[in-house]
XYZ file of C-alpha atoms in Angstrom:
672
model
C -124.988 -220.466 11.670
C -121.826 -222.396 12.318
C -122.105 -224.562 15.030
C -117.874 -223.936 17.282
C -116.503 -226.201 19.993
C -119.535 -229.042 20.010
C -118.489 -232.762 20.462
C -120.606 -235.303 18.960
C -122.928 -236.533 21.394
C -123.071 -240.240 22.425
C -126.206 -241.470 21.890
C -128.246 -242.633 24.955
C -130.516 -244.455 23.173
C -130.314 -245.928 18.897
C -132.239 -243.832 16.779
C -134.366 -244.839 14.831
C -136.810 -242.256 13.421
C -135.676 -242.453 9.608
C -134.722 -238.442 9.782
C -131.727 -239.468 11.456
C -130.934 -240.447 7.772
C -130.103 -236.786 6.885
C -129.054 -234.872 10.427
C -126.101 -234.941 13.000
C -127.822 -235.460 16.643
C -124.373 -232.747 18.581
C -124.526 -231.843 22.207
C -123.437 -229.067 23.625
C -123.682 -229.117 27.630
C -127.116 -229.380 28.634
C -128.972 -229.039 25.019
C -129.006 -231.609 22.174
C -129.452 -230.099 18.266
C -129.813 -231.696 15.097
C -127.968 -230.118 12.204
C -128.187 -230.635 8.688
C -126.032 -232.710 6.777
C -126.838 -230.836 3.735
C -127.307 -227.275 5.272
C -126.301 -227.176 8.297
C -128.639 -225.853 9.930
C -129.318 -226.360 13.758
C -133.097 -227.094 15.101
C -133.305 -229.049 18.416
C -132.838 -232.404 18.647
C -134.023 -232.590 21.966
C -136.089 -236.580 22.432
C -138.749 -234.074 23.799
C -138.493 -232.466 20.319
C -140.392 -235.291 18.275
C -138.703 -235.082 14.408
C -141.740 -233.194 12.724
C -139.652 -230.253 12.393
C -136.973 -232.141 11.299
C -139.073 -233.740 8.792
C -140.316 -230.836 7.837
C -137.005 -228.720 7.232
C -135.877 -231.927 5.385
C -138.995 -231.057 2.710
C -137.428 -227.499 2.472
C -134.070 -227.853 2.247
C -134.644 -231.002 -0.531
C -136.361 -228.340 -2.822
C -133.399 -226.424 -2.285
C -130.311 -228.610 -2.499
C -128.286 -230.025 -5.217
C -127.777 -232.980 -4.613
C -129.100 -235.947 -6.703
C -132.114 -237.941 -4.853
C -129.317 -241.458 -4.685
C -126.968 -239.411 -3.376
C -129.227 -238.193 -0.091
C -130.026 -242.290 0.285
C -126.408 -243.038 0.951
C -125.810 -240.562 3.101
C -126.250 -242.982 6.008
C -126.197 -246.448 4.449
C -122.376 -246.741 5.275
C -123.984 -246.448 9.337
C -123.672 -250.374 9.940
C -126.440 -250.125 13.007
C -129.118 -248.932 10.106
C -131.181 -252.149 9.573
C -134.234 -252.078 7.331
C -137.455 -252.920 9.552
C -140.608 -252.676 8.098
C -143.777 -255.072 9.706
C -141.735 -257.513 11.113
C -139.442 -259.112 8.340
C -136.448 -260.517 9.423
C -133.407 -260.886 7.544
C -131.235 -263.799 7.231
C -128.488 -262.781 9.970
C -126.093 -263.601 7.269
C -126.983 -260.698 5.650
C -124.493 -257.769 6.024
C -126.874 -254.735 8.045
C -125.301 -252.631 6.022
C -126.653 -253.689 2.829
C -129.930 -252.711 3.837
C -131.451 -249.097 5.152
C -134.480 -247.657 6.286
C -136.667 -246.283 4.185
C -136.877 -242.424 4.123
C -141.002 -241.378 4.765
C -140.914 -237.456 3.957
C -144.403 -236.249 4.829
C -145.688 -233.574 3.020
C -146.213 -229.574 4.728
C -150.017 -228.984 4.722
C -149.860 -226.457 2.247
C -147.668 -228.591 0.308
C -150.236 -229.873 -3.061
C -148.733 -233.769 -3.567
C -149.381 -233.713 -6.965
C -146.365 -231.061 -7.510
C -143.508 -232.136 -8.973
C -140.361 -231.965 -6.554
C -136.566 -230.906 -8.517
C -134.112 -232.893 -6.802
C -131.399 -230.855 -8.115
C -130.621 -233.163 -11.286
C -134.257 -235.611 -10.946
C -137.531 -234.159 -11.104
C -140.417 -236.710 -9.351
C -143.940 -236.199 -9.855
C -145.796 -238.139 -6.980
C -149.098 -237.730 -9.516
C -147.197 -239.335 -12.829
C -146.242 -242.184 -10.364
C -149.178 -242.551 -9.316
C -151.083 -243.170 -12.672
C -148.132 -245.328 -13.755
C -147.934 -247.526 -11.368
C -152.046 -247.704 -12.552
C -150.809 -248.408 -15.728
C -148.698 -251.591 -14.897
C -150.963 -252.620 -13.030
C -153.410 -252.500 -15.881
C -150.813 -253.806 -18.657
C -150.021 -256.750 -17.091
C -152.849 -257.501 -15.010
C -151.774 -257.647 -11.778
C -154.665 -257.809 -8.749
C -155.668 -254.489 -7.871
C -154.676 -255.818 -4.133
C -150.720 -255.708 -4.838
C -150.155 -252.096 -3.558
C -151.210 -253.535 0.231
C -148.634 -256.023 0.499
C -145.670 -255.363 1.988
C -142.974 -256.603 -0.730
C -144.101 -254.382 -2.746
C -143.931 -251.243 0.026
C -140.395 -251.940 0.913
C -139.866 -252.175 -2.560
C -141.399 -249.055 -3.461
C -139.434 -247.400 -0.416
C -136.289 -247.972 -1.020
C -136.379 -247.356 -4.721
C -138.213 -243.866 -3.539
C -138.852 -242.406 0.045
C -140.750 -239.584 -1.513
C -143.728 -241.473 -3.071
C -147.169 -242.237 -0.528
C -148.042 -246.000 -1.718
C -151.308 -246.351 -2.124
C -154.508 -247.938 -1.125
C -156.177 -250.740 -3.039
C -159.159 -248.802 -3.437
C -157.023 -245.059 -4.667
C -155.423 -247.131 -7.543
C -158.783 -248.336 -8.806
C -159.222 -244.990 -8.966
C -157.399 -243.894 -10.396
C -157.369 -247.274 -12.907
C -160.982 -246.124 -14.346
C -158.976 -242.338 -14.302
C -156.791 -243.565 -17.172
C -159.605 -246.183 -18.682
C -161.983 -242.442 -19.297
C -159.023 -241.012 -20.784
C -158.286 -243.408 -22.715
C -161.929 -244.074 -23.965
C -162.719 -240.748 -25.121
C -159.230 -240.981 -26.695
C -160.945 -244.163 -28.805
C -164.280 -242.775 -29.164
C -162.431 -239.749 -31.257
C -160.545 -242.120 -33.437
C -163.502 -244.412 -34.235
C -165.466 -241.456 -35.691
C -162.970 -240.383 -37.716
C -162.079 -242.993 -39.256
C -162.673 -243.508 -42.886
C -163.551 -246.932 -43.644
C -166.693 -249.436 -41.349
C -166.410 -251.422 -38.179
C -167.160 -255.095 -37.678
C -168.121 -256.012 -34.755
C -167.259 -259.622 -32.444
C -169.295 -260.431 -30.098
C -168.046 -263.457 -27.306
C -169.013 -264.953 -24.629
C -167.247 -265.252 -21.015
C -168.014 -266.917 -18.438
C -166.038 -267.309 -14.463
C -165.481 -270.404 -12.548
C -169.123 -268.916 -10.136
C -171.284 -269.849 -13.866
C -170.848 -265.870 -14.495
C -171.193 -264.868 -17.614
C -169.969 -261.824 -19.305
C -170.295 -260.271 -22.608
C -167.136 -259.072 -24.841
C -167.247 -256.597 -28.137
C -164.687 -256.052 -30.126
C -164.158 -253.824 -32.493
C -162.357 -255.010 -35.766
C -160.942 -252.573 -38.691
C -158.517 -251.624 -41.365
C -157.665 -248.012 -40.457
C -156.444 -244.722 -42.533
C -152.812 -246.442 -42.752
C -153.861 -249.487 -43.811
C -153.238 -251.796 -40.933
C -155.616 -254.493 -39.319
C -156.452 -253.104 -35.735
C -158.762 -254.431 -33.129
C -160.422 -252.320 -30.248
C -162.010 -253.738 -27.328
C -165.553 -251.584 -26.552
C -166.913 -253.431 -23.933
C -167.009 -256.163 -21.133
C -170.468 -256.604 -19.933
C -171.704 -258.899 -17.345
C -174.613 -260.949 -17.681
C -177.221 -261.123 -14.825
C -178.761 -264.296 -14.427
C -181.914 -262.568 -15.967
C -181.086 -261.301 -19.232
C -182.484 -263.053 -21.825
C -181.638 -263.425 -25.189
C -183.496 -260.426 -26.076
C -181.928 -258.570 -22.963
C -178.985 -259.643 -25.251
C -179.512 -258.030 -28.191
C -180.568 -254.773 -26.641
C -177.061 -254.316 -24.514
C -175.132 -254.844 -28.040
C -177.341 -251.980 -29.469
C -176.851 -249.918 -26.668
C -173.143 -250.430 -26.597
C -173.295 -249.831 -30.082
C -175.314 -245.915 -30.371
C -172.843 -245.036 -27.022
C -169.820 -245.876 -29.351
C -171.409 -244.149 -31.396
C -170.949 -246.741 -34.768
C -173.830 -248.121 -35.403
C -174.447 -246.099 -38.312
C -170.702 -247.520 -39.259
C -171.445 -251.091 -38.693
C -170.370 -253.694 -41.268
C -170.508 -257.016 -39.583
C -170.812 -259.212 -36.806
C -168.735 -262.241 -35.797
C -170.709 -264.722 -33.361
C -168.578 -267.076 -31.551
C -170.865 -269.741 -31.479
C -172.605 -271.142 -33.698
C -175.931 -272.132 -32.312
C -175.802 -268.206 -31.556
C -180.399 -267.500 -32.062
C -180.808 -266.490 -35.270
C -183.660 -263.876 -33.365
C -181.118 -261.934 -31.235
C -179.468 -261.894 -35.244
C -182.643 -260.623 -36.395
C -183.688 -257.709 -34.253
C -179.650 -256.126 -34.226
C -180.287 -255.707 -37.958
C -184.008 -254.385 -37.834
C -182.576 -251.829 -35.643
C -179.821 -250.802 -37.766
C -181.055 -251.781 -41.074
C -182.074 -248.183 -42.081
C -178.550 -247.826 -42.068
C -176.553 -249.928 -43.884
C -177.924 -252.066 -46.834
C -179.498 -255.680 -47.089
C -177.542 -257.214 -49.177
C -178.057 -260.949 -49.762
C -180.585 -261.423 -47.119
C -177.962 -260.314 -44.819
C -175.288 -262.675 -45.216
C -172.134 -260.411 -44.660
C -173.979 -258.823 -41.972
C -174.187 -262.027 -40.268
C -170.696 -264.116 -39.420
C -169.691 -267.269 -37.535
C -166.499 -267.861 -35.806
C -164.477 -270.567 -38.446
C -162.139 -271.506 -35.472
C -165.161 -272.534 -33.286
C -167.471 -274.545 -35.523
C -164.074 -276.603 -35.733
C -163.210 -276.546 -32.379
C -166.916 -277.933 -32.299
C -166.467 -280.798 -35.007
C -164.041 -282.101 -33.507
C -165.771 -282.192 -29.434
C -168.419 -284.157 -32.068
C -165.495 -286.670 -32.798
C -163.605 -287.000 -29.502
C -167.225 -287.657 -27.727
C -168.148 -290.490 -29.864
C -164.527 -292.084 -29.833
C -164.864 -291.874 -25.924
C -164.444 -295.496 -25.240
C -162.210 -295.907 -26.907
C -160.629 -292.525 -25.541
C -160.666 -294.282 -21.810
C -158.715 -297.571 -23.066
C -156.646 -295.617 -24.458
C -155.829 -292.976 -21.262
C -155.843 -296.289 -19.010
C -153.432 -297.841 -20.926
C -150.619 -294.796 -20.565
C -151.142 -294.294 -17.202
C -150.416 -297.934 -16.343
C -147.019 -297.118 -18.686
C -146.000 -293.726 -17.105
C -147.174 -295.798 -13.453
C -143.242 -296.575 -12.874
C -139.897 -296.723 -14.083
C -139.763 -300.475 -14.793
C -143.006 -300.250 -17.324
C -142.117 -297.467 -19.339
C -138.513 -299.361 -19.418
C -140.981 -302.321 -20.072
C -142.484 -300.341 -23.216
C -139.509 -298.582 -24.313
C -137.709 -302.474 -24.744
C -140.974 -303.787 -26.589
C -140.833 -301.026 -29.089
C -136.679 -301.409 -30.007
C -138.294 -305.810 -30.218
C -141.097 -304.241 -32.917
C -139.240 -302.287 -34.691
C -140.727 -298.971 -33.558
C -137.613 -296.242 -33.608
C -139.917 -293.366 -32.886
C -138.678 -290.632 -30.547
C -142.122 -289.860 -29.330
C -142.948 -290.790 -25.600
C -146.551 -291.905 -24.521
C -148.097 -288.578 -23.042
C -151.309 -288.523 -20.969
C -153.862 -285.523 -22.276
C -156.023 -282.358 -20.142
C -158.710 -283.258 -21.483
C -160.453 -279.944 -21.066
C -157.466 -278.742 -24.139
C -158.099 -281.436 -27.081
C -155.478 -280.510 -28.982
C -153.464 -282.895 -25.975
C -156.521 -286.052 -26.790
C -155.111 -286.222 -30.053
C -151.651 -285.924 -29.359
C -152.217 -289.137 -27.149
C -153.910 -290.624 -29.737
C -151.657 -290.240 -32.680
C -149.002 -291.089 -30.415
C -150.867 -294.401 -28.367
C -151.840 -295.491 -32.855
C -147.768 -295.627 -33.279
C -147.300 -297.881 -30.520
C -150.344 -299.787 -31.026
C -148.803 -303.549 -31.161
C -146.626 -302.137 -28.483
C -149.730 -302.151 -26.119
C -150.303 -305.461 -27.558
C -147.260 -307.191 -26.674
C -147.344 -305.783 -22.160
C -149.048 -308.934 -20.933
C -149.054 -307.064 -17.861
C -151.470 -304.531 -18.911
C -155.190 -304.790 -17.778
C -157.561 -306.590 -20.339
C -160.462 -303.633 -19.147
C -157.347 -301.180 -21.092
C -157.022 -303.682 -24.418
C -158.118 -301.964 -27.651
C -159.704 -304.162 -30.447
C -158.329 -304.227 -34.066
C -161.916 -302.049 -34.980
C -161.222 -299.971 -32.746
C -157.682 -299.060 -33.233
C -158.731 -298.639 -36.997
C -160.902 -296.239 -35.213
C -158.612 -294.122 -33.632
C -156.702 -293.833 -36.334
C -159.204 -292.433 -38.576
C -160.296 -289.656 -35.964
C -156.738 -288.682 -35.509
C -157.004 -288.086 -39.443
C -160.113 -286.348 -38.755
C -158.604 -284.354 -35.791
C -154.924 -283.542 -37.800
C -156.783 -281.843 -40.130
C -158.756 -279.440 -37.601
C -155.441 -278.378 -35.934
C -153.782 -278.064 -38.655
C -156.698 -275.340 -40.219
C -157.023 -274.041 -36.733
C -153.079 -273.164 -36.090
C -153.456 -271.457 -39.824
C -156.645 -268.977 -38.517
C -154.676 -268.079 -34.479
C -151.335 -267.359 -35.712
C -151.898 -265.799 -38.259
C -150.637 -262.376 -37.171
C -152.862 -260.675 -39.817
C -155.982 -262.906 -40.115
C -158.050 -260.776 -42.793
C -160.739 -262.418 -43.977
C -159.134 -263.487 -47.136
C -157.362 -266.463 -45.901
C -160.140 -268.400 -44.689
C -161.529 -269.577 -47.743
C -159.425 -272.038 -48.969
C -158.475 -273.628 -45.793
C -162.533 -274.017 -45.061
C -162.931 -275.585 -48.678
C -161.173 -278.015 -47.674
C -162.622 -279.020 -44.544
C -166.032 -279.028 -46.903
C -164.525 -281.438 -49.159
C -162.848 -283.684 -46.384
C -166.183 -283.705 -45.174
C -168.251 -284.823 -48.115
C -165.290 -287.688 -48.139
C -165.301 -288.982 -45.018
C -168.805 -289.590 -45.377
C -168.499 -292.205 -47.936
C -166.947 -294.061 -45.489
C -167.522 -298.136 -45.539
C -167.683 -297.657 -41.630
C -170.734 -297.478 -40.162
C -169.691 -295.866 -37.072
C -167.606 -293.238 -39.293
C -169.962 -292.261 -41.776
C -172.475 -291.477 -39.314
C -169.984 -289.627 -37.764
C -169.045 -287.499 -40.608
C -172.794 -287.059 -41.193
C -173.253 -285.299 -38.099
C -169.700 -283.069 -38.183
C -171.300 -281.993 -42.020
C -174.867 -281.242 -40.563
C -172.848 -279.150 -37.847
C -171.107 -277.752 -40.635
C -173.273 -276.358 -43.034
C -175.862 -274.687 -41.367
C -172.050 -272.792 -40.544
C -171.739 -272.719 -44.622
C -175.179 -271.306 -45.051
C -174.188 -268.487 -43.387
C -170.904 -267.464 -43.801
C -169.753 -269.192 -47.786
C -170.921 -265.718 -49.672
C -168.540 -263.720 -47.212
C -165.889 -266.584 -47.383
C -166.494 -266.612 -51.101
C -166.295 -262.940 -51.307
C -162.743 -262.136 -49.508
C -161.438 -264.706 -51.811
C -162.243 -262.667 -54.065
C -160.839 -259.966 -53.126
C -157.494 -261.253 -53.054
C -155.573 -260.599 -56.247
C -153.938 -263.676 -56.009
C -157.252 -265.738 -56.861
C -160.095 -263.410 -57.838
C -162.867 -265.664 -59.142
C -160.606 -268.637 -60.368
C -160.373 -270.155 -56.742
C -163.852 -269.625 -55.708
C -165.178 -271.660 -59.365
C -161.687 -274.306 -58.589
C -163.541 -275.119 -54.908
C -166.818 -274.819 -55.746
C -166.681 -277.578 -58.820
C -165.139 -280.158 -55.858
C -168.023 -278.914 -53.427
C -170.719 -278.935 -55.787
C -170.226 -280.957 -58.916
C -173.066 -280.209 -61.610
C -174.398 -277.524 -59.729
C -171.036 -275.722 -58.971
C -171.883 -272.833 -62.022
C -174.747 -271.288 -60.132
C -173.525 -271.098 -56.946
C -170.275 -269.699 -58.785
C -173.154 -267.031 -60.113
C -174.590 -266.766 -56.228
C -170.909 -265.648 -55.322
C -170.841 -263.368 -58.781
C -173.832 -261.597 -57.801
C -173.275 -261.288 -54.037
C -169.912 -259.144 -54.961
C -171.361 -257.337 -57.607
C -174.185 -256.679 -55.488
C -171.383 -255.403 -52.738
C -170.019 -253.352 -55.131
C -173.248 -251.433 -56.663
C -174.035 -250.391 -52.879
C -170.505 -248.746 -52.643
C -170.546 -246.760 -56.111
C -173.734 -245.427 -55.152
C -172.112 -243.866 -51.578
C -169.378 -242.662 -53.390
C -171.794 -240.723 -55.839
C -173.234 -240.006 -52.622
C -169.990 -238.500 -51.189
C -168.752 -236.700 -54.365
C -171.970 -235.047 -54.756
C -171.830 -233.689 -51.033
C -174.809 -235.616 -49.835
C -172.368 -238.415 -47.498
C -169.296 -238.143 -45.665
C -166.713 -241.251 -46.382
C -166.939 -243.703 -43.124
C -170.820 -243.107 -43.394
C -173.326 -245.741 -43.053
C -174.356 -247.245 -46.799
C -177.454 -246.779 -48.572
C -180.385 -249.034 -47.675
C -181.961 -250.784 -50.436
C -184.994 -251.581 -48.195
C -187.771 -249.355 -47.828
C -188.065 -246.512 -46.179
C -191.611 -244.924 -45.576
C -189.777 -241.413 -44.450
C -187.981 -241.038 -47.983
C -189.823 -241.349 -50.748
C -187.068 -240.711 -53.074
C -184.162 -242.407 -51.259
C -184.341 -245.466 -54.078
C -183.982 -242.307 -56.767
C -180.184 -242.635 -56.015
C -179.348 -246.124 -56.866
C -181.624 -244.952 -60.161
C -179.914 -242.166 -60.558
C -176.484 -243.872 -60.202
C -177.077 -246.593 -63.113
C -179.089 -244.605 -65.241
C -176.060 -242.050 -65.457
C -173.304 -244.827 -66.133
C -171.959 -244.838 -69.505
C -172.429 -247.708 -71.607
C -168.885 -248.408 -71.679
C -167.496 -247.244 -68.730
C -165.492 -250.260 -66.854
C -166.506 -250.602 -63.459
C -163.674 -250.719 -60.676
C -164.933 -254.281 -59.830
C -165.430 -255.401 -63.754
C -161.032 -253.877 -64.400
C -160.385 -256.085 -61.352
C -161.598 -259.466 -62.038
C -160.774 -259.147 -65.741
C -156.579 -258.463 -65.182
C -154.438 -260.774 -64.876
C -154.134 -261.854 -60.995
C -150.939 -261.102 -59.026
C -148.435 -263.884 -58.658
C -149.043 -265.967 -55.031
C -145.953 -265.625 -53.013
C -145.428 -266.200 -49.355
C -144.430 -262.645 -48.801
C -147.872 -261.273 -49.698
C -149.141 -258.327 -48.147
C -152.833 -258.471 -49.004
C -153.460 -254.713 -47.409
C -150.628 -253.212 -47.857
C -151.477 -253.629 -52.042
C -154.815 -252.397 -51.185
C -153.606 -249.550 -49.935
C -150.970 -249.047 -53.222
C -153.809 -250.248 -55.698
C -156.519 -247.609 -54.181
C -155.792 -245.081 -56.874
C -156.351 -247.311 -59.525
C -159.556 -249.169 -57.602
C -160.988 -246.122 -55.852
C -164.002 -247.649 -55.008
C -163.700 -251.179 -54.681
C -160.851 -250.683 -52.437
C -163.156 -249.144 -50.110
C -165.262 -252.141 -50.234
C -161.714 -254.254 -49.616
C -160.823 -252.566 -46.795
C -164.117 -253.376 -44.544
C -164.358 -256.696 -45.804
C -160.690 -257.693 -45.154
C -161.405 -256.433 -41.817
C -164.396 -258.582 -41.151
C -163.153 -260.975 -38.246
C -164.034 -264.467 -39.533
C -162.622 -266.181 -36.296
C -162.857 -264.998 -32.869
C -160.198 -267.480 -31.251
C -157.201 -265.694 -29.572
C -154.156 -269.269 -29.777
C -153.790 -269.551 -26.371
C -157.740 -270.471 -26.499
C -157.915 -272.143 -30.094
C -158.305 -275.578 -28.459
C -160.165 -274.790 -25.566
C -162.814 -277.671 -24.317
C -164.226 -275.255 -21.745
C -165.191 -272.010 -23.533
C -162.720 -268.804 -21.948
C -163.087 -268.589 -18.723
C -162.001 -265.727 -16.110
C -160.287 -265.998 -13.348
C -161.049 -265.430 -9.866
C -159.519 -261.463 -9.899
C -161.091 -260.359 -12.381
C -164.283 -262.251 -11.342
C -164.392 -260.803 -8.174
C -164.156 -257.427 -8.907
C -167.339 -254.850 -9.332
C -168.515 -254.864 -12.789
C -167.299 -251.695 -14.126
C -164.057 -251.879 -12.578
C -164.011 -255.232 -14.837
C -164.900 -253.529 -18.010
C -162.642 -250.736 -17.169
C -159.246 -252.829 -16.424
C -159.716 -255.563 -19.475
C -160.525 -252.733 -21.708
C -157.968 -250.509 -21.059
C -155.837 -253.327 -20.845
C -156.292 -254.485 -24.494
C -155.889 -250.732 -25.192
C -152.326 -249.670 -23.607
C -151.126 -253.054 -25.135
C -151.759 -252.911 -28.663
C -150.051 -249.103 -28.264
C -147.001 -251.392 -26.520
C -147.190 -254.051 -29.848
C -147.587 -250.654 -32.444
C -144.109 -250.056 -30.309
C -142.573 -253.090 -30.628
C -143.376 -254.462 -34.230
C -142.102 -257.930 -33.731
C -144.928 -258.221 -30.895
C -147.780 -260.153 -31.135
C -151.027 -258.414 -32.969
C -153.741 -259.883 -30.590
C -153.939 -258.468 -26.700
C -156.500 -260.573 -25.083
C -158.955 -259.136 -22.342
C -157.896 -262.069 -20.293
C -155.329 -262.994 -17.346
C -153.285 -264.861 -18.924
C -150.213 -263.101 -20.677
C -150.598 -263.396 -24.178
C -145.817 -263.598 -23.964
């Protein structure tokens, strides 16, 4: 209906409702009307009529409008009297008021579903999708759930999309859990179809409140021969949990994910983990696994953790010297004049070092190394500082020990960096690095300095415990590297074991043959239709429920032709692949799968074993892995949902961006 002979009414008072962004108020005689600027429909504009009917019309009108939403929002922007006022936010007087507008608040009609997508001409708005997008953003970037209650966030969202109802904290929490459940089902389906086996990393966490957590992460090589990892569980351990209960928790998680029969190895982050925990888990799953070489390939300890631990031994032994050096550095950095004096003496001593003395951050031991390294280089300068407190002065013997410890720490840092910075840390990279540490520890124990030899002996005792558990797994992974095969084991074992090297080399050779035979039997069963790819390896342990279980092995061994050459024999006899820096071992095995069908199955599982569990950001943390207060204050189920889903979503993001880091951390700390 046309509105004729009307004049715009003078506003007796300011129109504060946001609906007036889309209506003009006109007056005819004593009656006020509100005319829609989009369709010219006339509605009651009396102050006694309220604005609910105007909002209802706005929704209906928007559904039929050809306006883009950005055009609708711009209708009232040019009006100078419209300024943004939310929660008493005040803007600088110098800002132009016309630069702001009121966020349009639109209510839904009673019969309208909130999850309905609105067609705004050339734009579509789906409230449900926007709610889930917000939840994904919070999960992906580790934002606190409470951010949806922040005024600044509400202002931003309302100005960006007035039709979106900002949800409450509890609502977004439910949305996050909803995403978690959908993603969990997707991961479950993927793992159930996986052709290879699962390697489980078990890591302990804590919080500032001393709460304890256990993080279970699946590592595997997928069907495209790419190394993958997925956090499966992040569980809260209450104070009543004992080590017995921890093994039960781990077993339950394996069964919940239905991967207990797919398990190939378990990697624990602490070499001091009670062996009884491992034994209890072994006993529970032994019926579906081979008992290989006393289970050495099942029980793996994190390489980076043992190196961190022996580094802590070195720092603890040098604590008195470190305190003196720390005091000296603090004195030098206490004022510009003292620092200037220090630099002047450096030049006089002929030290043309561009490094500056730095204080350490004790919780990160690599920073202590940097402080010691620099201080050792400036030792003569510290001697010539006349005002230096005598309590900070080091003797020549102390400087000598500090220099030796610096060389120890430097080696450990270099090797940990190799482990933690590698974007595709397949198991084959660890053997030469760990062997090098082993050789150096043997040499350090021979030191003529009683202090250093005693320290090295303590470090080697801790290393030997790790070596006894992991040496076979490390060696098998190295043998499966076509650039080295048995030759690398022979090279290092001759240096480590000397006259007994041949016995140790034979142990490694027998170990890989035993594992290969287990895979050969499994392959035979698959060919006969009595087993499925990716199912558990046949157990060599006695099972009273199946007296003929050993018959499968007997049948396999006796049916082999005496002249037949196995995959393993063929692989070991052929020339080694040339060494080069661009070598991709997983790609090599993918290409050579037709040539070594059984051995490639074994290589996929062995190379996917996580020989170390420390991410680069936490490689040198002395205090362990600690959640922030935002994460630790959440309910246990919500915390697990957020941490696991964040890992899964970040992995998807990394897959879309090849240059991204392979790892996704279960932390509040950003990986990028």
